[in-house]
Amino acid sequence: MDTARLLPLVVAVPLLGAAFLVAVGSRLPRAAASLVSCVFAVAGSLLAITVLRRVTGAAAYSVEWVAGWRPGQDGHGVGIVLVADPLGAGLAATASLLVVAVLVYSWRYFEAPQRHQTGAFPALILLFQAALCGFTLTGDLFNAFVFFELMGAVAYALTGFRVEEPRPVHGALAFGVVNSLGGYCLLLGITLLYARTGELGLAQIGRQLDGGGPTALVLAAFVLVSTGLLVKAAAVPFHLWLPDAHAVAPTPVCLLLSGIMVELGVYGVTRVYWTVFAGPGGVPQQSFTDALLVVGVLTALLGAVMCWQQRHLKRLLAFSTVAHVGLFLIGVAVPGPEGTAGSALYVLGHAGVKAALFACTGILLDRYASVDEHELHGRAREFKVFSAVFLLAGLALAGAPPFGPGLGKATAEAAAAVTAPWTPVVFVLVSAVTGGAALRAGLRVCLGMGHPPADTERARSGEGETSGGGEEPETQGRLVRLPLPMLAVPATLLAGALAVGVVPAVARAAGHGAALMTDRGAYLAAVLDGVDAPPVVFRSPSWTGSGLGLGVLSAALAVSLAVLAVRRSPDAPPSRPIARLRRFQSGHIGDYVAWTMAGVALLALLTAPGILG
């Protein structure tokens, strides 16, 4: 079958699976509903992988105008177009495989009969897969908004899945309000672009903007569209919803939120800039670079500092995601394809490592009814394989060779150093601090290193919102023995992150995809004119001496920080500046909305001089 004909199926198959489970799930036993969801998820994954293999081979782009609604001779049209290139198809395949991992991991979750008889959870997961794949493959800005909102709506429902408990409802509400505000900004930006060009397709808008110079309207559209996507990416100061949502969402949902959803926000910003705003009538490259560098550095540093301060393991990993989103943004801000290729590899490796760490955290929660680093001191020493996976994942998060995050970090920091020579320092410090926080938790929980907390009773009851003590298991009762799927999934995810760093074909696909992403003319010609993209010259990312050295340095710093931290008393209070910083994570929706508006103003200030000055 022609590759283009497969694109609608990548989205439609999980949608059909979700519809089937909604229709007949109440009549199926739990095991049957789980099996059906896995079958549809695997089918969608195979389709996405097939598309990926074909677009990384002879064809650079695969374009499908749904139902044959192509633009007329004047270039105008109302049809919906799906476009696959190596980066978009790669993210669709990654999202689909991660959904399969989540469904396998959650086989033992939510065993209350009323939940499994409805098939609600697996149906929502399949709907989430469809939204993720649709967002990566669409070539239409309005349909990107539709998939964006579908993704958000499903994520709200999954975050507050335990609707009978107040904390998940509150976390889902904060998630929903802030992300809906981002969606409104995105829709308003699309409206301005439609008013300017009369088009909704990415390629059509880009070509129409080429007919004029930069204007205040284009600036406003760029700021609003970027705001909507950066809210989903949890970039500072739009990030406040993410730790609250992760703290209360079911652990399998966290695998998707941190493993792929926030990364799609970074992908969206990159895709929209290079197809719509990178021309003569859009936003100058220097303005885009300056804006994303500032936002990326703020996000990376603040996320790393807050990650180090957490003892609630889910919050720790959530702030780690925020920090790494900052590093992804620094990579895509760099002119040329090298930084984008590095960020692409970083995203792939991070997806496996972060999902593995969340899966391990879920095991701790269901075995010991706690995700408090201090309360869990020495508890996991009984599980040797689990401990090895957790500690290796912490090292991989720190950028240790030869894991995928290390190769992505090495490639992105080398590219960024050409534009801003100080950026490798940010990469090394942020990787060391976030990896060190995960290793610190692993040393305490898995090896029993350091001093046990003096007041475990206070940890269980007095600070439940921030410490993670006294949680309820997400399975029906505490686990006595670790189910094989729950242990096999994090080990497999970690192996996948290793493959990203050592399999040359993955790096080559990332380099090829980044070269196509930044070649705006080839995208417009392929979508609007049906012209095959000419062969592009690109550099396949690979390990270099400096990349290996900086990776070893960040990993060594992470281990050193972790060892020093476990020697301190776990009951030591935070310093006054850190205590003040933590107050920004207030939990009040009004505060989060105010910071979102401040972020809009920041983006406008960073971008305006290059257009209006």
Coordinates of C-alpha atoms in Angstrom, one line a residue:
M1 CA 0.0 0.0 0.0
D2 CA 1.1 3.5 -0.8
T3 CA 2.7 5.2 2.3
A4 CA 0.4 8.2 2.1
R5 CA -2.7 5.9 2.4
L6 CA -1.4 4.6 5.7
L7 CA -1.3 8.1 7.4
P8 CA -5.1 8.3 8.2
L9 CA -4.9 4.7 9.6
V10 CA -2.2 5.7 12.1
V11 CA -4.9 8.0 13.7
A12 CA -8.0 6.0 12.8
V13 CA -7.0 2.6 14.3
P14 CA -6.6 3.7 17.9
L15 CA -9.8 5.8 17.5
L16 CA -11.7 2.7 16.4
G17 CA -10.3 0.8 19.3
A18 CA -11.5 3.4 21.8
A19 CA -14.9 3.5 20.2
F20 CA -15.1 -0.3 20.4
L21 CA -14.2 -0.3 24.1
V22 CA -16.8 2.4 24.8
A23 CA -19.4 0.4 22.9
V24 CA -18.9 -3.1 24.3
G25 CA -16.4 -2.6 27.2
S26 CA -19.1 -3.0 29.8
R27 CA -19.7 -6.5 28.6
L28 CA -16.1 -7.6 28.6
P29 CA -14.1 -8.9 31.5
R30 CA -11.1 -6.9 32.6
A31 CA -8.5 -9.2 30.9
A32 CA -10.4 -9.1 27.6
A33 CA -10.7 -5.3 27.6
S34 CA -7.0 -5.0 28.3
L35 CA -6.2 -7.5 25.5
V36 CA -8.4 -5.6 23.0
S37 CA -6.7 -2.3 23.9
C38 CA -3.3 -3.8 23.4
V39 CA -4.2 -5.2 20.0
F40 CA -5.4 -1.9 18.7
A41 CA -2.4 -0.1 20.2
V42 CA 0.1 -2.6 18.6
A43 CA -1.7 -2.3 15.3
G44 CA -1.3 1.5 15.4
S45 CA 2.3 1.2 16.4
L46 CA 3.1 -1.2 13.4
L47 CA 1.4 1.3 11.0
A48 CA 3.5 4.2 12.5
I49 CA 6.7 2.2 12.3
T50 CA 5.9 1.2 8.7
V51 CA 5.4 4.9 7.8
L52 CA 8.7 5.8 9.6
R53 CA 10.7 3.2 7.7
R54 CA 9.4 4.4 4.3
V55 CA 10.0 8.1 4.9
T56 CA 13.5 7.5 6.2
G57 CA 14.2 5.5 3.0
A58 CA 13.6 6.6 -0.5
A59 CA 10.8 9.1 0.2
A60 CA 11.5 12.1 2.3
Y61 CA 7.8 13.2 2.7
S62 CA 4.6 11.3 2.4
V63 CA 1.6 13.6 1.8
E64 CA -2.1 12.6 1.9
W65 CA -4.9 15.0 1.2
V66 CA -7.8 13.3 3.0
A67 CA -10.7 12.3 0.7
G68 CA -8.8 13.9 -2.3
W69 CA -9.5 17.5 -1.3
R70 CA -6.5 19.1 -2.9
P71 CA -5.9 22.8 -3.3
G72 CA -7.1 24.4 -6.6
Q73 CA -4.9 25.9 -9.2
D74 CA -4.8 29.2 -7.3
G75 CA -3.3 27.4 -4.3
H76 CA -6.4 27.8 -2.1
G77 CA -8.2 24.9 -0.5
V78 CA -10.1 23.6 2.4
G79 CA -8.9 20.0 2.5
I80 CA -7.1 18.4 5.4
V81 CA -3.6 17.3 4.7
L82 CA -1.5 14.7 6.7
V83 CA 2.3 14.9 6.2
A84 CA 4.9 12.4 7.4
D85 CA 8.6 13.1 7.6
P86 CA 11.2 11.3 9.7
L87 CA 10.7 13.5 12.8
G88 CA 6.9 13.6 12.7
A89 CA 6.7 9.9 11.9
G90 CA 9.3 9.1 14.5
L91 CA 7.4 10.9 17.2
A92 CA 4.2 9.1 16.2
A93 CA 6.0 5.7 16.4
T94 CA 7.5 6.7 19.8
A95 CA 4.1 7.8 21.1
S96 CA 2.4 4.6 19.9
L97 CA 5.1 2.3 21.4
L98 CA 4.9 4.2 24.7
V99 CA 1.1 3.6 24.7
V100 CA 1.7 -0.1 24.3
A101 CA 4.1 0.0 27.2
V102 CA 1.6 1.8 29.3
L103 CA -1.2 -0.7 28.6
V104 CA 1.1 -3.6 29.4
Y105 CA 2.3 -1.9 32.6
S106 CA -1.3 -1.1 33.7
W107 CA -2.6 -4.6 33.2
R108 CA -2.9 -5.0 37.0
Y109 CA -4.1 -1.4 37.6
F110 CA -7.6 -0.3 38.6
E111 CA -8.9 -3.8 39.4
A112 CA -12.1 -2.5 40.9
P113 CA -14.8 -4.2 38.8
Q114 CA -16.8 -1.1 37.9
R115 CA -13.8 0.5 36.3
H116 CA -12.6 -2.4 34.2
Q117 CA -16.1 -3.4 33.1
T118 CA -16.5 -0.1 31.4
G119 CA -13.1 -0.2 29.7
A120 CA -12.8 3.5 30.4
F121 CA -9.1 3.6 31.1
P122 CA -7.9 1.7 28.1
A123 CA -10.3 3.6 25.9
L124 CA -9.0 6.9 27.1
I125 CA -5.4 5.7 26.5
L126 CA -6.2 4.7 22.9
L127 CA -7.9 8.1 22.4
F128 CA -4.8 9.7 23.7
Q129 CA -2.7 7.7 21.2
A130 CA -4.8 8.9 18.3
A131 CA -4.5 12.6 19.5
L132 CA -0.7 12.2 19.8
C133 CA -0.3 10.7 16.4
G134 CA -2.7 13.2 14.8
F135 CA -0.7 16.1 16.2
T136 CA 2.6 14.9 14.8
L137 CA 1.2 14.1 11.4
T138 CA -1.1 16.9 10.6
G139 CA -0.1 19.6 8.1
D140 CA -3.1 21.8 9.0
L141 CA -2.8 24.4 11.8
F142 CA -6.4 24.2 12.8
N143 CA -6.4 20.4 12.9
A144 CA -3.2 20.7 15.1
F145 CA -5.4 22.7 17.5
V146 CA -8.1 20.1 17.3
F147 CA -5.7 17.3 18.2
F148 CA -4.1 19.6 20.8
E149 CA -7.4 20.0 22.5
L150 CA -8.3 16.3 22.2
M151 CA -5.0 15.4 23.8
G152 CA -5.6 17.9 26.6
A153 CA -9.2 16.8 27.3
V154 CA -8.2 13.1 27.5
A155 CA -5.2 14.0 29.7
Y156 CA -7.5 15.9 32.1
A157 CA -9.8 12.9 32.4
L158 CA -6.8 10.6 32.9
T159 CA -5.3 12.9 35.5
G160 CA -8.5 13.0 37.5
F161 CA -9.4 9.3 36.9
R162 CA -9.9 8.7 40.6
V163 CA -12.7 11.2 40.6
E164 CA -13.9 10.2 44.1
E165 CA -10.8 11.6 45.6
P166 CA -10.3 15.4 46.0
R167 CA -6.6 15.7 45.1
P168 CA -6.8 14.2 41.6
V169 CA -9.8 16.4 40.9
H170 CA -7.9 19.5 42.0
G171 CA -4.8 18.5 40.0
A172 CA -6.9 17.8 36.9
L173 CA -8.7 21.2 37.3
A174 CA -5.4 23.1 37.5
F175 CA -4.2 21.1 34.5
G176 CA -7.4 21.8 32.6
V177 CA -7.6 25.5 33.3
V178 CA -4.0 26.4 32.4
N179 CA -3.9 24.2 29.3
S180 CA -7.3 25.5 28.1
L181 CA -5.9 29.0 28.4
G182 CA -3.0 27.9 26.3
G183 CA -5.5 26.4 23.8
Y184 CA -7.4 29.8 23.6
C185 CA -4.1 31.5 22.9
L186 CA -3.3 29.0 20.1
L187 CA -6.8 29.4 18.6
L188 CA -6.5 33.2 18.7
G189 CA -3.2 33.1 17.0
I190 CA -4.7 30.8 14.3
T191 CA -7.5 33.3 13.8
L192 CA -5.0 36.1 13.2
L193 CA -3.1 34.1 10.7
Y194 CA -6.4 33.2 8.9
A195 CA -7.3 36.9 8.8
R196 CA -3.9 37.7 7.3
T197 CA -3.7 34.8 4.8
G198 CA -7.1 33.2 4.4
E199 CA -5.5 29.8 4.9
L200 CA -5.2 27.2 7.7
G201 CA -2.7 24.8 6.2
L202 CA 0.8 25.2 7.5
A203 CA 2.3 25.2 4.0
Q204 CA -0.4 27.5 2.6
I205 CA 0.1 30.0 5.4
G206 CA 3.8 30.0 5.0
R207 CA 3.6 30.7 1.3
Q208 CA 1.1 33.5 1.8
L209 CA 3.3 35.2 4.4
D210 CA 6.2 35.2 2.0
G211 CA 4.4 37.9 0.0
G212 CA 4.9 40.6 2.6
G213 CA 7.2 41.7 5.4
P214 CA 7.1 41.2 9.1
T215 CA 4.2 43.0 10.8
A216 CA 2.8 43.5 14.3
L217 CA 0.0 41.1 13.4
V218 CA 2.4 38.3 12.5
L219 CA 4.3 39.0 15.7
A220 CA 1.1 38.7 17.7
A221 CA 0.2 35.5 15.9
F222 CA 3.6 34.0 16.6
V223 CA 3.5 34.9 20.3
L224 CA 0.0 33.5 20.8
V225 CA 0.6 30.2 18.8
S226 CA 3.9 29.7 20.6
T227 CA 2.3 30.4 24.0
G228 CA -0.3 27.6 23.4
L229 CA 2.4 25.1 22.4
L230 CA 4.8 26.1 25.2
V231 CA 2.0 25.7 27.8
K232 CA 1.7 22.1 26.6
A233 CA 5.5 21.8 26.8
A234 CA 5.5 23.0 30.4
A235 CA 8.1 25.7 29.7
V236 CA 8.7 28.3 32.4
P237 CA 6.6 30.2 33.3
F238 CA 3.9 28.0 31.9
H239 CA 5.0 24.9 33.8
L240 CA 3.2 25.2 37.1
W241 CA 0.4 22.7 36.2
L242 CA 2.8 19.9 35.5
P243 CA 4.1 18.9 39.0
D244 CA 0.6 19.2 40.4
A245 CA -0.8 16.9 37.7
H246 CA 2.0 14.3 38.0
A247 CA 1.6 14.2 41.8
V248 CA -2.0 13.0 41.6
A249 CA -2.3 11.3 38.1
P250 CA -2.2 7.5 38.0
T251 CA 1.4 6.4 37.4
P252 CA 0.7 4.9 33.9
V253 CA -0.6 8.3 32.8
C254 CA 2.6 10.0 34.1
L255 CA 4.6 7.8 31.6
L256 CA 2.7 9.5 28.8
L257 CA 2.6 13.0 30.1
S258 CA 6.4 13.2 30.8
G259 CA 7.4 10.7 28.2
I260 CA 5.9 12.2 25.1
M261 CA 3.1 14.8 25.6
V262 CA 5.2 17.7 26.8
E263 CA 7.9 16.9 24.1
L264 CA 5.2 17.4 21.4
G265 CA 4.9 21.0 22.6
V266 CA 8.5 21.5 21.7
Y267 CA 8.0 19.7 18.4
G268 CA 5.0 21.9 17.7
V269 CA 6.9 25.2 18.2
T270 CA 9.7 23.9 15.9
R271 CA 7.4 22.7 13.2
V272 CA 5.2 25.9 13.1
Y273 CA 8.2 28.2 13.1
W274 CA 10.0 26.5 10.2
T275 CA 6.9 26.0 8.0
V276 CA 5.0 29.2 8.8
F277 CA 7.2 31.9 10.3
A278 CA 10.7 31.3 9.0
G279 CA 10.2 33.1 5.7
P280 CA 10.7 36.7 4.8
G281 CA 7.2 37.7 6.0
G282 CA 7.5 35.9 9.4
V283 CA 9.8 36.1 12.4
P284 CA 13.6 36.6 11.9
Q285 CA 15.8 33.6 12.8
Q286 CA 17.7 35.7 15.4
S287 CA 14.4 36.7 17.2
F288 CA 13.3 33.1 17.3
T289 CA 16.8 32.0 18.6
D290 CA 16.9 34.7 21.3
A291 CA 13.4 34.0 22.5
L292 CA 13.8 30.2 22.8
L293 CA 17.3 30.5 24.3
V294 CA 16.0 32.7 27.1
V295 CA 12.9 30.6 27.8
G296 CA 15.0 27.4 27.5
V297 CA 17.7 28.5 29.9
L298 CA 15.1 29.7 32.5
T299 CA 13.2 26.5 32.1
A300 CA 16.3 24.3 32.5
L301 CA 17.7 26.1 35.5
L302 CA 14.5 26.5 37.4
G303 CA 13.4 23.0 36.7
A304 CA 16.7 21.6 37.9
V305 CA 16.7 23.6 41.2
M306 CA 13.1 22.6 42.0
C307 CA 13.8 19.0 41.0
W308 CA 16.7 18.8 43.6
Q309 CA 14.4 20.1 46.4
Q310 CA 11.7 17.4 46.0
R311 CA 11.3 14.3 48.2
H312 CA 8.0 13.4 46.5
L313 CA 9.3 11.1 43.8
K314 CA 6.6 12.0 41.2
R315 CA 7.2 15.7 41.7
L316 CA 10.9 15.1 41.5
L317 CA 10.5 13.4 38.1
A318 CA 8.0 16.1 37.0
F319 CA 10.4 18.9 37.7
S320 CA 13.1 16.9 36.0
T321 CA 10.9 16.9 32.9
V322 CA 10.6 20.7 33.1
A323 CA 14.4 21.0 33.3
H324 CA 14.9 18.8 30.2
V325 CA 12.3 20.6 28.2
G326 CA 14.5 23.6 28.7
L327 CA 17.4 21.8 27.2
F328 CA 15.3 20.6 24.3
L329 CA 14.3 24.2 23.6
I330 CA 17.9 25.4 23.7
G331 CA 18.7 22.7 21.0
V332 CA 15.9 23.7 18.6
A333 CA 16.7 27.4 19.1
V334 CA 20.1 26.9 17.3
P335 CA 20.2 27.9 13.7
G336 CA 20.6 25.0 11.4
P337 CA 19.7 21.3 11.7
E338 CA 22.4 20.1 14.2
G339 CA 20.7 21.4 17.3
T340 CA 17.3 20.1 16.2
A341 CA 18.8 16.7 15.5
G342 CA 20.3 16.7 19.0
S343 CA 17.0 17.6 20.6
A344 CA 15.2 14.9 18.6
L345 CA 17.6 12.2 19.9
Y346 CA 17.4 13.7 23.4
V347 CA 13.6 13.5 23.3
L348 CA 13.7 9.8 22.2
G349 CA 16.2 8.8 24.9
H350 CA 14.4 10.9 27.5
A351 CA 11.1 9.2 26.7
G352 CA 12.5 5.8 27.5
V353 CA 14.4 6.9 30.6
K354 CA 11.7 9.1 32.2
A355 CA 9.0 6.5 31.5
A356 CA 11.2 3.8 33.1
L357 CA 11.7 6.0 36.2
F358 CA 8.0 6.7 36.5
A359 CA 7.2 3.0 36.1
C360 CA 9.7 2.2 38.9
T361 CA 8.0 4.8 41.1
G362 CA 4.7 3.2 40.5
I363 CA 6.1 -0.1 41.7
L364 CA 7.2 1.6 44.9
L365 CA 3.8 3.2 45.4
D366 CA 1.9 -0.1 44.9
R367 CA 4.3 -2.1 47.1
Y368 CA 4.9 0.3 50.0
A369 CA 2.0 2.9 49.7
S370 CA 4.4 5.8 49.5
V371 CA 6.5 7.8 47.1
D372 CA 8.3 9.7 49.8
E373 CA 12.1 9.3 49.3
H374 CA 12.7 9.6 53.0
E375 CA 10.0 7.2 54.2
L376 CA 11.1 4.6 51.6
H377 CA 14.6 4.6 53.0
G378 CA 16.1 1.1 52.3
R379 CA 12.8 -0.5 51.5
A380 CA 13.6 -1.6 47.9
R381 CA 16.8 -3.5 48.9
E382 CA 14.9 -6.7 48.5
F383 CA 14.5 -6.2 44.7
K384 CA 17.9 -6.4 43.0
V385 CA 16.7 -6.1 39.4
F386 CA 14.4 -3.2 40.2
S387 CA 17.2 -1.4 42.0
A388 CA 19.6 -1.9 39.1
V389 CA 17.0 -0.5 36.6
F390 CA 16.3 2.6 38.8
L391 CA 20.0 3.4 39.3
L392 CA 20.9 2.9 35.7
A393 CA 18.0 5.1 34.6
G394 CA 19.3 7.8 37.0
L395 CA 22.7 7.7 35.3
A396 CA 21.1 7.8 31.9
L397 CA 19.1 10.9 32.9
A398 CA 22.4 12.6 33.8
G399 CA 23.6 12.1 30.3
A400 CA 25.9 9.2 30.8
P401 CA 27.2 7.5 27.7
P402 CA 26.2 5.5 25.8
F403 CA 22.5 6.1 26.5
G404 CA 20.3 8.1 24.2
P405 CA 19.9 11.2 26.4
G406 CA 23.7 11.4 26.5
L407 CA 24.0 11.4 22.7
G408 CA 21.2 13.9 22.3
K409 CA 22.8 16.1 24.9
A410 CA 26.2 15.9 23.3
T411 CA 24.9 16.8 19.8
A412 CA 22.7 19.6 21.0
E413 CA 25.3 21.2 23.3
A414 CA 27.9 21.1 20.6
A415 CA 25.5 22.9 18.2
A416 CA 24.4 25.4 20.8
A417 CA 28.0 26.2 21.7
V418 CA 28.6 27.7 18.2
T419 CA 25.9 30.3 18.9
A420 CA 26.3 30.7 22.6
P421 CA 29.6 29.3 24.0
W422 CA 28.3 29.2 27.5
T423 CA 25.4 26.8 26.8
P424 CA 27.4 23.5 27.5
V425 CA 27.7 24.7 31.1
V426 CA 23.9 24.7 31.3
F427 CA 23.6 21.3 29.7
V428 CA 26.2 19.8 32.1
L429 CA 24.8 21.4 35.3
V430 CA 21.2 20.7 34.6
S431 CA 21.9 17.1 33.6
A432 CA 24.0 16.6 36.7
V433 CA 21.4 18.1 39.1
T434 CA 18.4 16.2 37.7
G435 CA 20.3 13.0 37.3
G436 CA 21.8 13.5 40.8
A437 CA 18.3 13.9 42.3
A438 CA 17.1 10.7 40.8
L439 CA 20.4 8.9 41.9
R440 CA 20.0 10.4 45.4
A441 CA 16.5 8.8 45.6
G442 CA 17.9 5.5 44.3
L443 CA 20.7 5.4 46.8
R444 CA 18.4 6.0 49.7
V445 CA 15.5 3.8 48.5
C446 CA 17.3 1.0 46.8
L447 CA 20.6 0.8 48.7
G448 CA 19.6 2.2 52.1
M449 CA 22.5 4.7 52.1
G450 CA 22.5 7.7 54.4
H451 CA 20.6 8.5 57.5
P452 CA 17.0 7.3 57.9
P453 CA 14.5 10.1 58.6
A454 CA 14.1 10.9 62.3
D455 CA 10.3 11.5 62.2
T456 CA 8.7 9.0 59.8
E457 CA 5.2 9.7 61.3
R458 CA 5.4 13.3 60.3
A459 CA 6.4 12.2 56.8
R460 CA 3.4 10.0 56.6
S461 CA 0.8 12.5 57.7
G462 CA 2.0 16.0 58.1
E463 CA 3.2 16.9 54.6
G464 CA 1.2 14.6 52.4
E465 CA 0.9 17.2 49.6
T466 CA 4.6 17.5 49.1
S467 CA 6.3 14.5 50.7
G468 CA 4.5 11.6 49.1
G469 CA 3.9 9.8 52.3
G470 CA 0.7 8.0 53.2
E471 CA -0.4 7.4 49.6
E472 CA -2.9 4.8 48.5
P473 CA -1.7 2.0 46.2
E474 CA -3.1 2.3 42.7
T475 CA -3.6 -1.5 42.5
Q476 CA -6.2 -3.3 44.6
G477 CA -4.2 -3.6 47.7
R478 CA -0.5 -3.6 48.1
L479 CA 1.6 -5.7 45.9
V480 CA 3.2 -8.7 47.7
R481 CA 5.2 -9.8 44.6
L482 CA 6.1 -7.7 41.7
P483 CA 4.1 -8.7 38.6
L484 CA 6.4 -9.5 35.6
P485 CA 4.8 -6.9 33.3
M486 CA 5.4 -4.1 35.8
L487 CA 9.1 -5.0 36.0
A488 CA 9.6 -5.9 32.4
V489 CA 8.2 -2.6 31.1
P490 CA 10.8 -0.2 32.8
A491 CA 13.6 -2.6 31.8
T492 CA 12.5 -2.6 28.2
L493 CA 12.1 1.2 28.1
L494 CA 15.6 1.6 29.5
A495 CA 16.9 -0.8 26.8
G496 CA 15.2 1.3 24.2
A497 CA 16.9 4.5 25.6
L498 CA 20.2 2.6 25.3
A499 CA 19.4 1.7 21.7
V500 CA 18.9 5.4 20.8
G501 CA 22.5 6.0 21.8
V502 CA 24.2 3.0 20.2
V503 CA 22.2 2.2 17.0
P504 CA 23.5 4.3 14.1
A505 CA 20.3 4.1 12.1
V506 CA 18.4 6.0 14.9
A507 CA 21.0 8.8 14.8
R508 CA 21.0 8.9 11.0
A509 CA 17.2 9.2 10.9
A510 CA 17.3 12.1 13.4
G511 CA 19.9 13.9 11.4
H512 CA 17.9 13.3 8.2
G513 CA 14.7 14.5 9.8
A514 CA 16.3 17.6 11.3
A515 CA 17.7 18.6 7.9
L516 CA 14.2 18.2 6.3
M517 CA 12.6 20.1 9.2
T518 CA 14.8 23.1 8.7
D519 CA 14.5 23.0 4.9
R520 CA 11.3 25.1 4.5
G521 CA 11.3 25.2 0.8
A522 CA 11.3 21.4 0.5
Y523 CA 8.2 21.1 2.8
L524 CA 6.2 23.7 0.9
A525 CA 7.1 22.2 -2.5
A526 CA 6.2 18.7 -1.3
V527 CA 2.8 19.6 0.2
L528 CA 1.6 22.3 -2.3
D529 CA 3.3 21.3 -5.5
G530 CA 3.7 17.5 -5.1
V531 CA 7.5 17.8 -5.8
D532 CA 9.7 15.3 -4.1
A533 CA 12.2 16.8 -1.8
P534 CA 15.7 16.7 -3.3
P535 CA 18.4 14.7 -1.4
V536 CA 19.5 16.8 1.6
V537 CA 23.1 16.9 2.9
F538 CA 23.1 16.2 6.6
R539 CA 25.5 15.2 9.3
S540 CA 24.5 12.0 11.2
P541 CA 25.0 12.6 15.0
S542 CA 27.6 10.5 16.5
W543 CA 29.7 10.3 19.7
T544 CA 32.7 12.7 19.7
G545 CA 35.5 13.0 22.2
S546 CA 34.1 16.2 23.7
G547 CA 30.6 14.7 23.8
L548 CA 31.8 11.6 25.7
G549 CA 33.9 13.8 28.0
L550 CA 31.0 16.1 28.9
G551 CA 28.7 13.2 29.3
V552 CA 31.1 11.4 31.7
L553 CA 31.5 14.8 33.5
S554 CA 27.8 15.3 34.0
A555 CA 27.3 11.7 35.2
A556 CA 30.3 12.0 37.6
L557 CA 28.9 15.2 39.0
A558 CA 25.5 13.6 39.4
V559 CA 26.9 10.7 41.4
S560 CA 29.0 13.1 43.5
L561 CA 25.9 15.2 44.3
A562 CA 23.9 12.2 45.1
V563 CA 26.5 10.7 47.5
L564 CA 27.0 14.1 49.2
A565 CA 23.2 14.5 49.6
V566 CA 22.6 11.2 51.2
R567 CA 25.2 11.9 53.9
R568 CA 23.2 15.0 55.0
S569 CA 20.4 14.7 57.5
P570 CA 17.1 14.1 55.5
D571 CA 15.3 16.3 58.0
A572 CA 17.3 19.5 57.3
P573 CA 14.9 22.4 56.3
P574 CA 15.3 24.1 52.9
S575 CA 17.2 27.4 52.8
R576 CA 15.2 30.6 52.8
P577 CA 15.6 31.4 49.0
I578 CA 14.5 27.9 48.1
A579 CA 11.5 28.2 50.4
R580 CA 10.5 31.4 48.7
L581 CA 11.0 29.8 45.3
R582 CA 8.8 26.9 46.2
R583 CA 5.9 29.3 47.1
F584 CA 5.4 29.9 43.4
Q585 CA 4.1 26.3 43.2
S586 CA 1.1 27.5 45.3
G587 CA -1.6 25.2 43.9
H588 CA -3.8 28.3 43.3
I589 CA -5.2 28.4 39.8
G590 CA -5.3 32.2 39.8
D591 CA -1.6 32.3 40.4
Y592 CA -1.0 29.9 37.5
V593 CA -3.1 32.0 35.2
A594 CA -1.2 35.1 36.2
W595 CA 2.1 33.5 35.4
T596 CA 0.8 32.3 32.0
M597 CA -0.1 35.9 31.2
A598 CA 3.4 37.0 32.3
G599 CA 4.8 34.4 29.9
V600 CA 2.8 35.8 27.0
A601 CA 4.3 39.3 27.8
L602 CA 7.8 37.8 28.1
L603 CA 7.6 36.1 24.6
A604 CA 6.3 39.4 23.1
L605 CA 9.2 41.4 24.6
L606 CA 11.8 38.9 23.5
T607 CA 10.5 38.7 19.9
A608 CA 9.3 42.2 19.2
P609 CA 12.7 44.0 18.7
G610 CA 13.6 41.8 15.8
I611 CA 10.3 42.6 14.0
L612 CA 9.3 46.1 15.1
G613 CA 12.8 47.5 15.9

